[in-house]
Amino acid sequence: MTYQPSPERYKEMEYRRCGKSGLKLSALSLGLWHNFGHVNDFENSRNLIKTAFDHGITHFDLANNYGPPPGSAEENFGKILQQDFKGYRDEMVISTKAGYTMWDGPYGDWGSKKYLVSSLDQSLKRMNLDYADIFYHHRPDPETPIEETMTALDLIVRQGKALYVGLSNYRPAEAAEAIAILKQLGTPCLIHQPKYSMFERWPEDGLLDLLEQEGIGCIPFSPLAQGLLTDKYLHGIPSDSRVATSGVFLNEEHLTAEKLAKVSALNALAEQRGQKLAHMALSWLLRDKRITSVLIGSSKPEQILDSIKALENTTFSEGELETINTILR
Ligand SMILES: NC(=O)c1ccc[n+]([C@@H]2O[C@H](COP(=O)([O-])OP(=O)(O)OC[C@H]3O[C@@H](n4cnc5c(N)ncnc54)[C@H](OP(=O)(O)O)[C@@H]3O)[C@@H](O)[C@H]2O)c1
């Protein structure tokens, strides 16, 4: 049966302006890092995208290397667009990136113009798209002159292959330099994608201030610390969890007694607030107006519906914030 998106899809979602740009993003965005590769169940991947879109999530975040194997998340996403989303391209913001190892040899990694331009061409082919909405440099390259990398981003926009550009994993000083060059080139940086959660707070040391000052959006990735900031690991390791099924980027070694004690204390506070820990972890990020959207991952459609509930309460008292800081110290 042909998929018909829910006519109610724009009612429950909040849309936030990305910095001082003209673009608004859904307060939750869906990332395709896990659960969209050739190793995954395609029908589940398809249901994840449909569920997200049906509930107002308009922004989908990819990268050249997402899979496994690398490239397969873009391929599967392209297939899903073709099968289910014909006619809806203009209601979607599709992001991709290059910066990590993608192919063999000296041109398939880091930040040269050679790599970025050819990688985006490949991504567009895999997704069967004419252009990406946002193209990111995925991580800073210590060896390529930053001018070259930023000139490549500017070129890509001028060629019409991306509408906007973003930076990911750039620390404040590197970000400031890149932002200044992009501004000078006439292709302003739209958004920055840092790792940011209750367990990873480096963006609070200068990055968020810089982005606010420059009118640039911020989209934290791994806002649930890959699932650690939920109640799922409090009583063992569920067989369908990322620790049990993937184990590459999150494994048993991350589940230390110290970490689990913090998760347990945070969980108790969430309960006092009438939330689940997953909701509180997302709403804690969204309470800050400098955050445009939180970039979630999901292995099951129900998790997307659950995570959207974070929007029901994004207000924290001073006492609650202090308790969170004390737990995390
Ligand atoms: N720029 C970068 O360098 C970079 C790096 C990493 C990620 N990212 C982006 O960020 C996106 C999100 O990263 P992430 O997947 O690590 O995010 P995350 O939201 O911190 O973790 C997602 C995982 O948590 C579990 N989960 C999600 N919602 C839940 C809920 N409501 N209740 C219980 N468990 C829940 C699921 O894992 P299980 O069910 O499998 O346990 C899910 O796959 C990626 O897809 C990617 O687009 C970017």
PDB file of C-alpha atoms in Angstrom, residues 66-195:
ATOM      1  CA  TYR A  66      27.061   5.367   7.880  1.00  0.00           C
ATOM      2  CA  GLY A  67      26.178   1.693   7.546  1.00  0.00           C
ATOM      3  CA  PRO A  68      27.719  -0.811   7.898  1.00  0.00           C
ATOM      4  CA  PRO A  69      29.000  -1.217   5.280  1.00  0.00           C
ATOM      5  CA  PRO A  70      29.908   2.461   4.732  1.00  0.00           C
ATOM      6  CA  GLY A  71      27.533   4.089   2.278  1.00  0.00           C
ATOM      7  CA  SER A  72      24.707   1.629   2.902  1.00  0.00           C
ATOM      8  CA  ALA A  73      22.665   3.974   5.132  1.00  0.00           C
ATOM      9  CA  GLU A  74      22.593   6.499   2.279  1.00  0.00           C
ATOM     10  CA  GLU A  75      21.654   3.732  -0.163  1.00  0.00           C
ATOM     11  CA  ASN A  76      18.824   2.495   2.024  1.00  0.00           C
ATOM     12  CA  PHE A  77      17.627   6.027   2.701  1.00  0.00           C
ATOM     13  CA  GLY A  78      17.596   6.688  -1.067  1.00  0.00           C
ATOM     14  CA  LYS A  79      15.499   3.556  -1.536  1.00  0.00           C
ATOM     15  CA  ILE A  80      13.053   4.650   1.174  1.00  0.00           C
ATOM     16  CA  LEU A  81      12.735   8.108  -0.407  1.00  0.00           C
ATOM     17  CA  GLN A  82      12.038   6.488  -3.759  1.00  0.00           C
ATOM     18  CA  GLN A  83       9.472   4.032  -2.392  1.00  0.00           C
ATOM     19  CA  ASP A  84       7.615   6.174   0.113  1.00  0.00           C
ATOM     20  CA  PHE A  85       8.485   9.846  -0.074  1.00  0.00           C
ATOM     21  CA  LYS A  86       8.032  10.843  -3.709  1.00  0.00           C
ATOM     22  CA  GLY A  87       6.430  14.262  -3.580  1.00  0.00           C
ATOM     23  CA  TYR A  88       7.710  14.997  -0.056  1.00  0.00           C
ATOM     24  CA  ARG A  89      11.327  16.037  -0.765  1.00  0.00           C
ATOM     25  CA  ASP A  90      10.474  19.684  -0.142  1.00  0.00           C
ATOM     26  CA  GLU A  91       9.138  18.847   3.330  1.00  0.00           C
ATOM     27  CA  MET A  92      12.442  17.246   4.335  1.00  0.00           C
ATOM     28  CA  VAL A  93      15.844  18.539   5.349  1.00  0.00           C
ATOM     29  CA  ILE A  94      18.481  15.965   4.419  1.00  0.00           C
ATOM     30  CA  SER A  95      22.000  16.282   5.745  1.00  0.00           C
ATOM     31  CA  THR A  96      25.142  14.386   4.924  1.00  0.00           C
ATOM     32  CA  LYS A  97      28.830  14.671   5.778  1.00  0.00           C
ATOM     33  CA  ALA A  98      32.347  13.741   4.794  1.00  0.00           C
ATOM     34  CA  GLY A  99      35.473  13.765   6.943  1.00  0.00           C
ATOM     35  CA  TYR A 100      36.074  10.203   8.144  1.00  0.00           C
ATOM     36  CA  THR A 101      37.598   7.320   6.169  1.00  0.00           C
ATOM     37  CA  MET A 102      35.400   6.427   3.230  1.00  0.00           C
ATOM     38  CA  TRP A 103      37.558   4.831   0.556  1.00  0.00           C
ATOM     39  CA  ASP A 104      41.132   3.612   0.110  1.00  0.00           C
ATOM     40  CA  GLY A 105      44.015   5.835  -0.871  1.00  0.00           C
ATOM     41  CA  PRO A 106      44.862   9.463  -0.087  1.00  0.00           C
ATOM     42  CA  TYR A 107      41.585  10.982  -1.421  1.00  0.00           C
ATOM     43  CA  GLY A 108      38.993   9.169   0.681  1.00  0.00           C
ATOM     44  CA  ASP A 109      39.436  10.810   4.091  1.00  0.00           C
ATOM     45  CA  TRP A 110      39.867  14.070   6.052  1.00  0.00           C
ATOM     46  CA  GLY A 111      39.337  17.504   4.471  1.00  0.00           C
ATOM     47  CA  SER A 112      40.831  18.096   1.018  1.00  0.00           C
ATOM     48  CA  LYS A 113      38.740  19.676  -1.714  1.00  0.00           C
ATOM     49  CA  LYS A 114      39.355  16.509  -3.746  1.00  0.00           C
ATOM     50  CA  TYR A 115      37.757  14.325  -1.042  1.00  0.00           C
ATOM     51  CA  LEU A 116      34.828  16.563  -0.082  1.00  0.00           C
ATOM     52  CA  VAL A 117      33.638  17.274  -3.617  1.00  0.00           C
ATOM     53  CA  SER A 118      33.845  13.664  -4.798  1.00  0.00           C
ATOM     54  CA  SER A 119      32.364  12.311  -1.579  1.00  0.00           C
ATOM     55  CA  LEU A 120      29.284  14.516  -1.860  1.00  0.00           C
ATOM     56  CA  ASP A 121      28.873  13.456  -5.503  1.00  0.00           C
ATOM     57  CA  GLN A 122      28.892   9.839  -4.353  1.00  0.00           C
ATOM     58  CA  SER A 123      26.437  10.547  -1.510  1.00  0.00           C
ATOM     59  CA  LEU A 124      23.984  12.243  -3.874  1.00  0.00           C
ATOM     60  CA  LYS A 125      24.136   9.238  -6.227  1.00  0.00           C
ATOM     61  CA  ARG A 126      23.532   6.808  -3.370  1.00  0.00           C
ATOM     62  CA  MET A 127      20.525   8.783  -2.133  1.00  0.00           C
ATOM     63  CA  ASN A 128      19.360   9.575  -5.660  1.00  0.00           C
ATOM     64  CA  LEU A 129      19.147  13.277  -4.798  1.00  0.00           C
ATOM     65  CA  ASP A 130      19.979  16.403  -6.808  1.00  0.00           C
ATOM     66  CA  TYR A 131      21.230  18.231  -3.734  1.00  0.00           C
ATOM     67  CA  ALA A 132      21.677  17.857   0.042  1.00  0.00           C
ATOM     68  CA  ASP A 133      20.136  20.475   2.303  1.00  0.00           C
ATOM     69  CA  ILE A 134      23.111  20.549   4.665  1.00  0.00           C
ATOM     70  CA  PHE A 135      26.630  19.308   3.937  1.00  0.00           C
ATOM     71  CA  TYR A 136      29.004  19.044   6.873  1.00  0.00           C
ATOM     72  CA  HIS A 137      32.697  18.720   7.265  1.00  0.00           C
ATOM     73  CA  HIS A 138      32.578  15.803   9.720  1.00  0.00           C
ATOM     74  CA  ARG A 139      35.764  16.506  11.690  1.00  0.00           C
ATOM     75  CA  PRO A 140      38.628  18.995  11.535  1.00  0.00           C
ATOM     76  CA  ASP A 141      41.674  17.986   9.501  1.00  0.00           C
ATOM     77  CA  PRO A 142      44.951  18.982  11.167  1.00  0.00           C
ATOM     78  CA  GLU A 143      46.922  18.690   7.889  1.00  0.00           C
ATOM     79  CA  THR A 144      44.785  20.313   5.201  1.00  0.00           C
ATOM     80  CA  PRO A 145      44.768  24.126   5.310  1.00  0.00           C
ATOM     81  CA  ILE A 146      41.425  25.153   6.781  1.00  0.00           C
ATOM     82  CA  GLU A 147      41.036  27.638   3.880  1.00  0.00           C
ATOM     83  CA  GLU A 148      40.993  24.723   1.423  1.00  0.00           C
ATOM     84  CA  THR A 149      38.340  22.805   3.357  1.00  0.00           C
ATOM     85  CA  MET A 150      36.131  25.883   3.724  1.00  0.00           C
ATOM     86  CA  THR A 151      36.616  26.813   0.061  1.00  0.00           C
ATOM     87  CA  ALA A 152      35.416  23.310  -0.831  1.00  0.00           C
ATOM     88  CA  LEU A 153      32.246  23.840   1.245  1.00  0.00           C
ATOM     89  CA  ASP A 154      31.676  27.199  -0.444  1.00  0.00           C
ATOM     90  CA  LEU A 155      32.202  25.638  -3.894  1.00  0.00           C
ATOM     91  CA  ILE A 156      29.689  22.878  -3.164  1.00  0.00           C
ATOM     92  CA  VAL A 157      27.019  25.450  -2.296  1.00  0.00           C
ATOM     93  CA  ARG A 158      27.825  27.536  -5.392  1.00  0.00           C
ATOM     94  CA  GLN A 159      27.537  24.388  -7.511  1.00  0.00           C
ATOM     95  CA  GLY A 160      24.038  23.822  -6.077  1.00  0.00           C
ATOM     96  CA  LYS A 161      25.006  20.473  -4.556  1.00  0.00           C
ATOM     97  CA  ALA A 162      24.140  21.642  -1.030  1.00  0.00           C
ATOM     98  CA  LEU A 163      22.007  24.522   0.211  1.00  0.00           C
ATOM     99  CA  TYR A 164      23.827  25.073   3.502  1.00  0.00           C
ATOM    100  CA  VAL A 165      27.046  23.963   5.155  1.00  0.00           C
ATOM    101  CA  GLY A 166      27.899  22.886   8.679  1.00  0.00           C
ATOM    102  CA  LEU A 167      30.787  21.842  10.897  1.00  0.00           C
ATOM    103  CA  SER A 168      30.978  18.850  13.176  1.00  0.00           C
ATOM    104  CA  ASN A 169      33.367  18.018  16.003  1.00  0.00           C
ATOM    105  CA  TYR A 170      35.215  21.364  15.624  1.00  0.00           C
ATOM    106  CA  ARG A 171      36.420  22.734  18.986  1.00  0.00           C
ATOM    107  CA  PRO A 172      35.757  26.428  19.701  1.00  0.00           C
ATOM    108  CA  ALA A 173      39.049  27.854  18.333  1.00  0.00           C
ATOM    109  CA  GLU A 174      38.899  25.761  15.130  1.00  0.00           C
ATOM    110  CA  ALA A 175      35.216  26.541  14.736  1.00  0.00           C
ATOM    111  CA  ALA A 176      35.871  30.285  15.097  1.00  0.00           C
ATOM    112  CA  GLU A 177      38.482  30.161  12.339  1.00  0.00           C
ATOM    113  CA  ALA A 178      36.277  28.126   9.994  1.00  0.00           C
ATOM    114  CA  ILE A 179      33.250  30.339  10.671  1.00  0.00           C
ATOM    115  CA  ALA A 180      35.251  33.494   9.853  1.00  0.00           C
ATOM    116  CA  ILE A 181      36.509  32.047   6.548  1.00  0.00           C
ATOM    117  CA  LEU A 182      33.066  30.850   5.510  1.00  0.00           C
ATOM    118  CA  LYS A 183      31.625  34.274   6.311  1.00  0.00           C
ATOM    119  CA  GLN A 184      34.279  35.937   4.181  1.00  0.00           C
ATOM    120  CA  LEU A 185      33.558  33.544   1.312  1.00  0.00           C
ATOM    121  CA  GLY A 186      29.851  34.427   1.443  1.00  0.00           C
ATOM    122  CA  THR A 187      28.657  30.964   2.488  1.00  0.00           C
ATOM    123  CA  PRO A 188      27.906  31.370   6.192  1.00  0.00           C
ATOM    124  CA  CYS A 189      28.095  28.346   8.455  1.00  0.00           C
ATOM    125  CA  LEU A 190      24.512  27.284   9.224  1.00  0.00           C
ATOM    126  CA  ILE A 191      25.005  24.831  12.053  1.00  0.00           C
ATOM    127  CA  HIS A 192      27.488  23.031  14.276  1.00  0.00           C
ATOM    128  CA  GLN A 193      27.066  19.384  15.289  1.00  0.00           C
ATOM    129  CA  PRO A 194      28.944  18.566  18.517  1.00  0.00           C
ATOM    130  CA  LYS A 195      28.735  15.539  20.789  1.00  0.00           C
TER     131      LYS A 195
END
